[in-house]
CSV table of N, CA and C in Angstrom, one decimal:
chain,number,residue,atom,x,y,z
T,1,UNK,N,-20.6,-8.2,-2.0
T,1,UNK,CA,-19.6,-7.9,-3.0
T,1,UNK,C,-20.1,-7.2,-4.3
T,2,UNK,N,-21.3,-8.0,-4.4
T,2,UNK,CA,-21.9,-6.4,-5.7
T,2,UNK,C,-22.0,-5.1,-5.6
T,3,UNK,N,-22.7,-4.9,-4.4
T,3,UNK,CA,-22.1,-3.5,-3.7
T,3,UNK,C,-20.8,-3.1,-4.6
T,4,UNK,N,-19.8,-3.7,-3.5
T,4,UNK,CA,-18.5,-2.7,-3.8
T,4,UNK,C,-18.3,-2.9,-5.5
T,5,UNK,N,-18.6,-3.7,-6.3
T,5,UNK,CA,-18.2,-3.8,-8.1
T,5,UNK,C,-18.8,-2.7,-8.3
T,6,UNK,N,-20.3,-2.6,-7.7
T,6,UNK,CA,-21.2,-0.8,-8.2
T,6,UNK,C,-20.2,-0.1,-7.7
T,7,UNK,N,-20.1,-0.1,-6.7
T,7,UNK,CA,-19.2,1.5,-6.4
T,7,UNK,C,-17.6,1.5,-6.5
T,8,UNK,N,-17.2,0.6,-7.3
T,8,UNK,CA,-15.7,0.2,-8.1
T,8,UNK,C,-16.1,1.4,-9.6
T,9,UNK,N,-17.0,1.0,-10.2
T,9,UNK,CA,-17.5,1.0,-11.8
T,9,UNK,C,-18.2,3.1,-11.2
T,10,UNK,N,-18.5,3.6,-10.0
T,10,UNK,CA,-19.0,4.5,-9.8
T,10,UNK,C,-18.0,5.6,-9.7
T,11,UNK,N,-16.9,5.4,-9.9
T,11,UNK,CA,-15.7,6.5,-9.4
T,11,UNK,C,-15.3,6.7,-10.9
T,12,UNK,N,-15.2,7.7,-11.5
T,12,UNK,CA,-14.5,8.1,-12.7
T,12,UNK,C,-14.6,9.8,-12.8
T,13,UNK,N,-13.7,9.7,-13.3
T,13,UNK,CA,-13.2,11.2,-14.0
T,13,UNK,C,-14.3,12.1,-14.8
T,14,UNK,N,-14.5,13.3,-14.2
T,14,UNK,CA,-15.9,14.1,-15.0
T,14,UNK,C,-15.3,15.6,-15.2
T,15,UNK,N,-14.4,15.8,-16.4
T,15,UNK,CA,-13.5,17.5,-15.8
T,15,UNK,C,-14.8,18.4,-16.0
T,16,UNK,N,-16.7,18.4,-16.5
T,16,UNK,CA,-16.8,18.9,-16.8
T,16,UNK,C,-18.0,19.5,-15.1
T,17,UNK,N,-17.8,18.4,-14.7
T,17,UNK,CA,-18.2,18.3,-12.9
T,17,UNK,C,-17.4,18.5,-11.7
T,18,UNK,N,-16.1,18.8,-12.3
T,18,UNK,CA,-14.8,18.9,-11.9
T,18,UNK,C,-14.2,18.4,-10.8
T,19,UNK,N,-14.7,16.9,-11.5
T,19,UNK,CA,-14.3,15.8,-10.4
T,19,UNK,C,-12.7,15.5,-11.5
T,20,UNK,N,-11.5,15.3,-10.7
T,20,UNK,CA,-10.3,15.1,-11.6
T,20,UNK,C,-9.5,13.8,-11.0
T,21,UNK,N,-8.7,13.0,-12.0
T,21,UNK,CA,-8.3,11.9,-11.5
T,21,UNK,C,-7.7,11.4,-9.8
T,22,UNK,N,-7.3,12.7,-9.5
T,22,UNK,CA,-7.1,12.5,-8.3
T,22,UNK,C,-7.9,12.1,-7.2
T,23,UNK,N,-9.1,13.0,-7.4
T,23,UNK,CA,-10.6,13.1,-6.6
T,23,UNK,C,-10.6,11.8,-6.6
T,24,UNK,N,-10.8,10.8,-7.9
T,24,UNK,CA,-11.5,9.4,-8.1
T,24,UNK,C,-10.5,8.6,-7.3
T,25,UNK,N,-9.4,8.6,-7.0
T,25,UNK,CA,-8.3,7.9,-6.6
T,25,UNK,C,-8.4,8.2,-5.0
T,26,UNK,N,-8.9,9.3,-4.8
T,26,UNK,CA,-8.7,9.4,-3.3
T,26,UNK,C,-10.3,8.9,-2.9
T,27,UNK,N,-10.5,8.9,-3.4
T,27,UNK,CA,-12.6,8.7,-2.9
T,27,UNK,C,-12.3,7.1,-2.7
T,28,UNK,N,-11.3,6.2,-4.0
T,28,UNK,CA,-11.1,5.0,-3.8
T,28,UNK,C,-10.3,4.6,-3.2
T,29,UNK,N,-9.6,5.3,-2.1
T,29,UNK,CA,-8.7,5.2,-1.2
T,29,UNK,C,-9.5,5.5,0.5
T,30,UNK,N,-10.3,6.1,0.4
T,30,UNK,CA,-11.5,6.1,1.1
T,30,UNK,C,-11.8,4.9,1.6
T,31,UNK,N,-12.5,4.6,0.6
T,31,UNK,CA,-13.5,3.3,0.5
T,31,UNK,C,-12.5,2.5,1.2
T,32,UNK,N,-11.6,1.8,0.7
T,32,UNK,CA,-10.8,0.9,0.6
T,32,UNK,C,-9.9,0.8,2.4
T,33,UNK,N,-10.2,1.9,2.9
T,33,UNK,CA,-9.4,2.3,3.9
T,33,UNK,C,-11.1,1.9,5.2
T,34,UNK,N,-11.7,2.4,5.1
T,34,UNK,CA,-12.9,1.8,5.3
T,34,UNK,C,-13.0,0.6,5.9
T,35,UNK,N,-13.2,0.1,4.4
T,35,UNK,CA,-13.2,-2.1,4.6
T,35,UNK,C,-12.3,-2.1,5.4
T,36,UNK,N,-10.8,-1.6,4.9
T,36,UNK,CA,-10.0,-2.2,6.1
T,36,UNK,C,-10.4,-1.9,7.7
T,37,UNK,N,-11.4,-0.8,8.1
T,37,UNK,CA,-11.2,-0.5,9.5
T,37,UNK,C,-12.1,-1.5,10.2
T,38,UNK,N,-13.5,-1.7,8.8
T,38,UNK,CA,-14.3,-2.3,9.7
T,38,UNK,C,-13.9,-4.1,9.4
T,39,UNK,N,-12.9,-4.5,8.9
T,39,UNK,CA,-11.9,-6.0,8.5
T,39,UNK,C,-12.8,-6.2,7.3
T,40,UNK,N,-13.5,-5.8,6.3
T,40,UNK,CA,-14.2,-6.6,5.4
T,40,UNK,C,-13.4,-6.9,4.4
T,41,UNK,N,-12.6,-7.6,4.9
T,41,UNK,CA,-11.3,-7.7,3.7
T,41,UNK,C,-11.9,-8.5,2.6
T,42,UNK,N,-13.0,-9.0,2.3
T,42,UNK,CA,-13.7,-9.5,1.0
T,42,UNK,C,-14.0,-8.5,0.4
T,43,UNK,N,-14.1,-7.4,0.6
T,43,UNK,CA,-14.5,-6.1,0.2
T,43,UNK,C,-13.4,-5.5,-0.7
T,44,UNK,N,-12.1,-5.8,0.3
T,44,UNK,CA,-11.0,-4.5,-0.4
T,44,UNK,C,-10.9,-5.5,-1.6
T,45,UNK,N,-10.6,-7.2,-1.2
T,45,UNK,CA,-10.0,-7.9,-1.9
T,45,UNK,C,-10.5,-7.5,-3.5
T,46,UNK,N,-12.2,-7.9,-3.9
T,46,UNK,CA,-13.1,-7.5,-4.5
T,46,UNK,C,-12.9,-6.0,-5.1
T,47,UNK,N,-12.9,-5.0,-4.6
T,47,UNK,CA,-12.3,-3.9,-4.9
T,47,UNK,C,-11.3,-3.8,-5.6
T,48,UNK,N,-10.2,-4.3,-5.5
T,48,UNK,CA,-9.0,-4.4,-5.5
T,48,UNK,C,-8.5,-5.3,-6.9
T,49,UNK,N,-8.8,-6.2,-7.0
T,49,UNK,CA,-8.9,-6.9,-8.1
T,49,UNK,C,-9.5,-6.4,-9.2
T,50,UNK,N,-10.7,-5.5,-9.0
T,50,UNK,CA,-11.5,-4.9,-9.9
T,50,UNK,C,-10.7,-3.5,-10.9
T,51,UNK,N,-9.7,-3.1,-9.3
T,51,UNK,CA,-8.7,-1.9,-9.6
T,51,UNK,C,-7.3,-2.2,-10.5
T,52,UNK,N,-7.0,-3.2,-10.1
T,52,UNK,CA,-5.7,-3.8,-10.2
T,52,UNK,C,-5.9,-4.4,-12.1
T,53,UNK,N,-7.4,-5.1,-12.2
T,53,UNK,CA,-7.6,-5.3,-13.6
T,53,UNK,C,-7.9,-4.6,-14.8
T,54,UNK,N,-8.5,-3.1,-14.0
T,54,UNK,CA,-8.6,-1.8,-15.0
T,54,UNK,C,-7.7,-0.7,-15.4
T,55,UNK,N,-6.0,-1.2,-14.6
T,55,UNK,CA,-5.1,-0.2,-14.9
T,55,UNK,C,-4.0,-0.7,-15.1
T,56,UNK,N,-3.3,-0.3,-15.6
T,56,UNK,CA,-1.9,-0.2,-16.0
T,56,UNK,C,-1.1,-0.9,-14.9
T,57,UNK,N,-0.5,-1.6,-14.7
T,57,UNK,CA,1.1,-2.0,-14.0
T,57,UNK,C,2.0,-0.9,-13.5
T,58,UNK,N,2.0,-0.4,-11.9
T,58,UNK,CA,2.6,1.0,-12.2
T,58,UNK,C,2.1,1.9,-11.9
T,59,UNK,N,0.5,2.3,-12.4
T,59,UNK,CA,-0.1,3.4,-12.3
T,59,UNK,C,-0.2,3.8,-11.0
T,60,UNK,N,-0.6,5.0,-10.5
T,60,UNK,CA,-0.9,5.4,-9.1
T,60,UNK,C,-2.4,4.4,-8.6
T,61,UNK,N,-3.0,4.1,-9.6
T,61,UNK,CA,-4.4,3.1,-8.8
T,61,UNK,C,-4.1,2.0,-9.2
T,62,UNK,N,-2.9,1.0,-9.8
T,62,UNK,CA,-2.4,0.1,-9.7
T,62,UNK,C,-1.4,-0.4,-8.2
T,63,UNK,N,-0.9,1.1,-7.6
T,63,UNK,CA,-0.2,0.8,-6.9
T,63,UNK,C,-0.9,0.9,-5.6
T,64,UNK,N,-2.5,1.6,-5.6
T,64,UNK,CA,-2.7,1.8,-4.8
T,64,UNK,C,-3.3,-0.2,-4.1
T,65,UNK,N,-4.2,0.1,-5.2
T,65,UNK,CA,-4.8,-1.6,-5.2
T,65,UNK,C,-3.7,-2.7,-4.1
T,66,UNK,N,-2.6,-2.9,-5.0
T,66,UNK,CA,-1.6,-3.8,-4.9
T,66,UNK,C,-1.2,-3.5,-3.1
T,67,UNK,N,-1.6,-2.4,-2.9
T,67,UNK,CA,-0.7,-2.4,-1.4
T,67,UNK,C,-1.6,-2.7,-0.7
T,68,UNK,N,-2.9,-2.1,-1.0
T,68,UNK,CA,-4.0,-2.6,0.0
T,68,UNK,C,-4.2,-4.1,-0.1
T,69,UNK,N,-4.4,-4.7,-0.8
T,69,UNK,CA,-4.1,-6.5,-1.1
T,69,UNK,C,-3.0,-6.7,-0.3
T,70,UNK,N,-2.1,-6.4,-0.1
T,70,UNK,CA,-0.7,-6.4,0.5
T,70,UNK,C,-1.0,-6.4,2.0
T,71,UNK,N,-1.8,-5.1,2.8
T,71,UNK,CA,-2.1,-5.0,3.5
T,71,UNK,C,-3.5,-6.2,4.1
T,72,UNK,N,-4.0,-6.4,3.6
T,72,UNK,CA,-5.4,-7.7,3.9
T,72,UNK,C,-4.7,-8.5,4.2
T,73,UNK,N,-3.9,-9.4,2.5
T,73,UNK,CA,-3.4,-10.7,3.3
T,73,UNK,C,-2.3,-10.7,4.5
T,74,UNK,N,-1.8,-9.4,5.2
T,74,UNK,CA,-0.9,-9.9,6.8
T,74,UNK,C,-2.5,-9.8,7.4
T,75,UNK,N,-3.1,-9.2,7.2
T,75,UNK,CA,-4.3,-8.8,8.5
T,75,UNK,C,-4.9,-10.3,9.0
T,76,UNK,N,-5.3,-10.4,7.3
T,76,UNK,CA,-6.3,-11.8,7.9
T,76,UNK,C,-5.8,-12.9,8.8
T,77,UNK,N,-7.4,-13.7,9.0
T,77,UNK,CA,-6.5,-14.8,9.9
T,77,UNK,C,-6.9,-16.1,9.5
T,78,UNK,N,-6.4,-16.4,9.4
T,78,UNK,CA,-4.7,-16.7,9.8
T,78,UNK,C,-3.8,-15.6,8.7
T,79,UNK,N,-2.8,-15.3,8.7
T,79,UNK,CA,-2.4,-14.3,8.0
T,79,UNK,C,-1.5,-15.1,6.9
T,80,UNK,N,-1.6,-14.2,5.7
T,80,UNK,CA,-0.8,-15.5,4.3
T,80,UNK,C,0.6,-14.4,4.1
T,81,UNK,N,1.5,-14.0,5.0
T,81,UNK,CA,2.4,-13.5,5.1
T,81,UNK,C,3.0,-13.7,3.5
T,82,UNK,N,3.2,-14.5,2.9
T,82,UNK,CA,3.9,-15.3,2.0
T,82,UNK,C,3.2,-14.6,0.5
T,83,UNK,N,2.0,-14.6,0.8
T,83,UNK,CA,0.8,-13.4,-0.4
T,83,UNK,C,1.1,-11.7,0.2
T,84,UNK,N,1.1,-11.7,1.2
T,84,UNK,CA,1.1,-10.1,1.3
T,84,UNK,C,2.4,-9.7,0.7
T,85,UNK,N,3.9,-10.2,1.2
T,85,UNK,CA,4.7,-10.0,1.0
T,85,UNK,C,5.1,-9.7,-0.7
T,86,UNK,N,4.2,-10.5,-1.6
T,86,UNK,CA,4.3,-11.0,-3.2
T,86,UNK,C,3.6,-9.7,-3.4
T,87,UNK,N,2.9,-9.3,-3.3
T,87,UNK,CA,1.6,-8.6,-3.6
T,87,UNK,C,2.5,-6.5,-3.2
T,88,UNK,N,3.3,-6.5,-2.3
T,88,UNK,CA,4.0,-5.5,-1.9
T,88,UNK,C,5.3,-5.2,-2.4
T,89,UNK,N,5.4,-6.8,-2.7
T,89,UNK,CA,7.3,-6.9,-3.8
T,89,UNK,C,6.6,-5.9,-4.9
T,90,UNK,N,5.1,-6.5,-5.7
T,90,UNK,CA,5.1,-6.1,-6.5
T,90,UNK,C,5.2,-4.4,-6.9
T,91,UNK,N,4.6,-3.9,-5.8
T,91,UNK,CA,4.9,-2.4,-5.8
T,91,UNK,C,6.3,-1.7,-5.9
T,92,UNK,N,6.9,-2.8,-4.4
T,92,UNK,CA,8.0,-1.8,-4.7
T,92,UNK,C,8.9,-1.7,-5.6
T,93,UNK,N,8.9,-3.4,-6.5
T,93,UNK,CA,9.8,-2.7,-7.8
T,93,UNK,C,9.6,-1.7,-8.9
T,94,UNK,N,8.3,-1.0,-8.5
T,94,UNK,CA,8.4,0.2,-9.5
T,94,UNK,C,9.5,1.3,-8.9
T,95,UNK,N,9.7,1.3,-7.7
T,95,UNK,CA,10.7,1.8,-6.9
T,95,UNK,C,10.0,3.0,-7.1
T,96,UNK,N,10.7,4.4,-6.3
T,96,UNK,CA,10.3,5.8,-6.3
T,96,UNK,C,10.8,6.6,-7.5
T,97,UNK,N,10.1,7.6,-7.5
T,97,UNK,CA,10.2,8.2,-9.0
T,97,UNK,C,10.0,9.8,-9.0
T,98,UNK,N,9.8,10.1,-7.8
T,98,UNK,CA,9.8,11.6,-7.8
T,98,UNK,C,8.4,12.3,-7.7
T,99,UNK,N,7.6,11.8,-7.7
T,99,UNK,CA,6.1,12.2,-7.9
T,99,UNK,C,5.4,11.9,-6.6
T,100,UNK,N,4.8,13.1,-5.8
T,100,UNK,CA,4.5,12.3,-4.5
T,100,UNK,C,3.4,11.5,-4.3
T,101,UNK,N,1.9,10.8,-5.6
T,101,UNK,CA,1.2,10.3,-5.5
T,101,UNK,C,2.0,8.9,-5.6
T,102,UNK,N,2.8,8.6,-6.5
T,102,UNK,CA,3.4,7.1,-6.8
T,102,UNK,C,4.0,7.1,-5.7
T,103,UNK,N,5.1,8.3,-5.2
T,103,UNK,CA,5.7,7.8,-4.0
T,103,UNK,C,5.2,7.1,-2.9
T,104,UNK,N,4.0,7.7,-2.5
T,104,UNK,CA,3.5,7.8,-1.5
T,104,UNK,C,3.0,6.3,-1.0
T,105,UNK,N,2.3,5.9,-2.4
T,105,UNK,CA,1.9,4.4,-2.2
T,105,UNK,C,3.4,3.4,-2.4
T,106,UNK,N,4.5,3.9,-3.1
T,106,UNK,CA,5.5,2.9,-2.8
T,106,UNK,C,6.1,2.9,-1.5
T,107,UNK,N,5.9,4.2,-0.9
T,107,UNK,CA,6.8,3.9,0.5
T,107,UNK,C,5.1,3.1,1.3
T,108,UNK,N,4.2,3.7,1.0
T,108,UNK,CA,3.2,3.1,2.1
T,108,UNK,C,3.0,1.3,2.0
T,109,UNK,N,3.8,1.0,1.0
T,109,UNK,CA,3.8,-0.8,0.6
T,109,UNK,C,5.2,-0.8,1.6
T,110,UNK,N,6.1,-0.2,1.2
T,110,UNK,CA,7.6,-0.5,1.9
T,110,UNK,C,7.3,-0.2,3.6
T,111,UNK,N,6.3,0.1,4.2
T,111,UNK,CA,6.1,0.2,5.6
T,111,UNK,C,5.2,-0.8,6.2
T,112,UNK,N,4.3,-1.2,4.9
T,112,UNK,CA,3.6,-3.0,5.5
T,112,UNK,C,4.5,-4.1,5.0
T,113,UNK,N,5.6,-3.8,4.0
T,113,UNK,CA,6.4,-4.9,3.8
T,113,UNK,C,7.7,-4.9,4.8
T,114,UNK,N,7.9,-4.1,5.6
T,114,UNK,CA,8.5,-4.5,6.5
T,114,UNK,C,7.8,-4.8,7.8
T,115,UNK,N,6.6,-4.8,8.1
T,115,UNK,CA,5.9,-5.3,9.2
T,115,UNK,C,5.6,-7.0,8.4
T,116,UNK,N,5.6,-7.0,7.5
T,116,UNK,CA,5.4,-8.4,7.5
T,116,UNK,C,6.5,-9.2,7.8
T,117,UNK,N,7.9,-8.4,6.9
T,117,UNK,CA,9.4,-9.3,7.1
T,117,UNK,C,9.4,-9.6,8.9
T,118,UNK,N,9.1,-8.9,9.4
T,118,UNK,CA,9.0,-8.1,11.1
T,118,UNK,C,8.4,-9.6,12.2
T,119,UNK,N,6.9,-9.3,11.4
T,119,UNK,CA,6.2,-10.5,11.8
T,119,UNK,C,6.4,-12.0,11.4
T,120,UNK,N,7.1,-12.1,10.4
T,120,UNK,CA,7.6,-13.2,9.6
T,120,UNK,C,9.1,-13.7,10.2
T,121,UNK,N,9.7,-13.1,11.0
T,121,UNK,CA,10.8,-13.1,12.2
T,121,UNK,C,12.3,-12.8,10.8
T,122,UNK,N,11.8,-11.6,10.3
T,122,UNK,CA,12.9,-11.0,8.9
T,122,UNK,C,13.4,-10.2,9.3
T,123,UNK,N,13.9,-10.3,10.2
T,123,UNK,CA,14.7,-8.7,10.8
T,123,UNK,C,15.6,-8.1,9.4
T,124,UNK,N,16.4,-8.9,8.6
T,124,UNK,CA,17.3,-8.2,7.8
T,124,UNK,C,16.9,-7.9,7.1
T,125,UNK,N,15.5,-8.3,6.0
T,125,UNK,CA,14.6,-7.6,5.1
T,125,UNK,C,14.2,-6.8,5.7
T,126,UNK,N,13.7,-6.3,7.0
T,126,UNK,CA,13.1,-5.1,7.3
T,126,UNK,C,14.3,-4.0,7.6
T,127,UNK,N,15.2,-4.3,8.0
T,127,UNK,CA,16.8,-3.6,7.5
T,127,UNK,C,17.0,-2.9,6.5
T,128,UNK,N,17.3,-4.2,5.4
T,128,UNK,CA,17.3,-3.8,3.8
T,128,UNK,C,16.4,-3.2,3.6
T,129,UNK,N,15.2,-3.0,3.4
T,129,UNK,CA,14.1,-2.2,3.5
T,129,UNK,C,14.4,-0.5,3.6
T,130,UNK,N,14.5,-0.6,4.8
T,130,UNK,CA,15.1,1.0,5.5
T,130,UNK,C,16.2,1.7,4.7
T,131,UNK,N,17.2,0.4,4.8
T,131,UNK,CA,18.2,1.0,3.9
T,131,UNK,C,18.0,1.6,2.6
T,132,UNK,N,17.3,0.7,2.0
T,132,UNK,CA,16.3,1.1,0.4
T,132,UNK,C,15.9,2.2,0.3
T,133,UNK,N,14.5,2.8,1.6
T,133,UNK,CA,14.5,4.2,1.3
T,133,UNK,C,15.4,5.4,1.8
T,134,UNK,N,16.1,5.6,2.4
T,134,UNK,CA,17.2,5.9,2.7
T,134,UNK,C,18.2,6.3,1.4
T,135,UNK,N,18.2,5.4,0.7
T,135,UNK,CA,19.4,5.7,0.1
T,135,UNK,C,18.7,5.9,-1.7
T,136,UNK,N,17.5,5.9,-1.5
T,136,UNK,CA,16.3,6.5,-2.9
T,136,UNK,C,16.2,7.4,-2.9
T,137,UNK,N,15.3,7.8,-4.1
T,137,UNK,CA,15.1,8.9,-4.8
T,137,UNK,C,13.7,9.8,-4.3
T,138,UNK,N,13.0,8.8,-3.4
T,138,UNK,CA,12.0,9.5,-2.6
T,138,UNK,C,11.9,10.8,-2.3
T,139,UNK,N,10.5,11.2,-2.6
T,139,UNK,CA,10.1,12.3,-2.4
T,139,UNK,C,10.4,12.6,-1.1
T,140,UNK,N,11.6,13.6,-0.9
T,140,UNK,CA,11.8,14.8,0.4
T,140,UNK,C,11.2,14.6,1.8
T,141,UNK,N,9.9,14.9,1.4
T,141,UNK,CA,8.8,15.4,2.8
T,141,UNK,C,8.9,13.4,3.1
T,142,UNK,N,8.2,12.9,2.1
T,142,UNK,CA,8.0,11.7,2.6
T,142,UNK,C,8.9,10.8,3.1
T,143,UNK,N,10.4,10.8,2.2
T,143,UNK,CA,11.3,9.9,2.9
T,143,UNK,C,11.7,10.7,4.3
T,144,UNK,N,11.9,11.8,4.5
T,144,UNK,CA,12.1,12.0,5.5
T,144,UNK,C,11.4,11.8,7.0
T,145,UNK,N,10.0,11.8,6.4
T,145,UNK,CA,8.9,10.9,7.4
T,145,UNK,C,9.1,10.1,7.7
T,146,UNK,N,9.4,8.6,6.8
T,146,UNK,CA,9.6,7.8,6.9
T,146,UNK,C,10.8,7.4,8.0
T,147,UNK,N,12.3,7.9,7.3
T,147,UNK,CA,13.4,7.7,8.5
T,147,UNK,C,13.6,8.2,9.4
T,148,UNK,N,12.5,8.8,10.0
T,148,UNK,CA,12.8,9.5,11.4
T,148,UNK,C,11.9,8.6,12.3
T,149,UNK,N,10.5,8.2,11.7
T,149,UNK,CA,9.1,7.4,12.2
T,149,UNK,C,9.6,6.1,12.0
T,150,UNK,N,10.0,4.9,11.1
T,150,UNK,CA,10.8,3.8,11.1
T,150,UNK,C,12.2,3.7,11.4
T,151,UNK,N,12.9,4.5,12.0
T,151,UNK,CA,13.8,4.3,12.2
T,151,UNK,C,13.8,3.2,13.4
T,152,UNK,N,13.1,2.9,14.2
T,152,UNK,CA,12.9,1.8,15.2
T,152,UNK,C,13.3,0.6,14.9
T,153,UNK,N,12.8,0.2,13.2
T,153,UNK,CA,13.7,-1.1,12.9
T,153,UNK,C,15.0,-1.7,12.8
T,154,UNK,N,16.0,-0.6,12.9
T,154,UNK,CA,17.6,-0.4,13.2
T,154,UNK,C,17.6,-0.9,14.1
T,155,UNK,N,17.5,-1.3,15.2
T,155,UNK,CA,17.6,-1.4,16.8
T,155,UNK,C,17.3,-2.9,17.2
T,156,UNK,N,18.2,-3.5,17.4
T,156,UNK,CA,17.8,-5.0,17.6
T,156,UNK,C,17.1,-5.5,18.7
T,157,UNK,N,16.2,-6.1,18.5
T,157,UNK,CA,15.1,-6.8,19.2
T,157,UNK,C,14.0,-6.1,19.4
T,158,UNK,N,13.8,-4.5,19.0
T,158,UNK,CA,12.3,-4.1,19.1
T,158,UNK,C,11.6,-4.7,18.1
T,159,UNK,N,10.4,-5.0,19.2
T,159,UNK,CA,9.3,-5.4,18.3
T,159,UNK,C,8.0,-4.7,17.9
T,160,UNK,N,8.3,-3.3,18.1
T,160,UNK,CA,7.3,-2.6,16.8
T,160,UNK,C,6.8,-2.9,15.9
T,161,UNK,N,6.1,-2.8,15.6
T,161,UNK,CA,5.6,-3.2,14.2
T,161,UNK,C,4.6,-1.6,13.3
């Protein structure tokens, strides 16, 4: 876990290296995507906390943080359905806003928060969900991804996830 605090504290903004906030955000979306493949979910968590504590409420690497935590606690096992779910509310009430970085991580929280309602036997939150982005302000390309690729949760009794 020291590891990942060094390379939490290693990603920052250099315009004069023309590394730009984006770069840092995606290099820590890397990483984080990583831990999840190979399960080191002590890693994202660790990460994550580290991210979640150095930014704003909201921010694009506040939101990113929050969904990856979101994403761990359904993974693990036994899974804390009840924390992921908390952890993905929290995203989505900054709701969409027109910008495709913030979007991107609100709808990507609104696609593990309805696999957990899913797995959690929540059919109608994963419903309301759909209906949510559907009827938002979501960025174009994205929401339209979204309700063509989730549209499966309309359909009673599939168990996609």
């Amino acid at each position: 876990l020291q590891l990942t605090e060094s390379l939490t504290n290693e990603f920052y903004v250099d315009k004069a290296a023309g590394i730009a906030a984006d770069d840092v955000l995606d290099a820590q979306a890397d990483l984080l995507h990583g831990y999840c493949l190979e399960k080191n979910y002590a890693a994202v968590l660790a990460m994550t906390a580290a991210l979640v504590t150095n930014s704003a409420p909201g921010d694009v690497t506040w939101l990113m943080a929050k969904t990856y935590r979101g994403t761990v606690f359904q993974e693990e096992d036994p899974p804390d359905f009840k924390q992921a779910a908390a952890e993905l509310d929290d995203v989505l009430a900054f709701g969409f806003n027109q910008k495709a970085a913030h979007d991107h991580w609100v709808l990507a929280a609104t696609c593990f928060r309805i696999s957990v309602a899913r797995r959690g036997g929540d059919q109608a939150k994963a419903v309301e969900l759909y209906n949510w982005v559907q009827g938002s302000n979501c960025t174009k390309g994205q929401k339209a991804w979204f309700l063509k690729d989730w549209s499966f949760v309309l359909i009673p009794g599939n168990t996609n996830n």
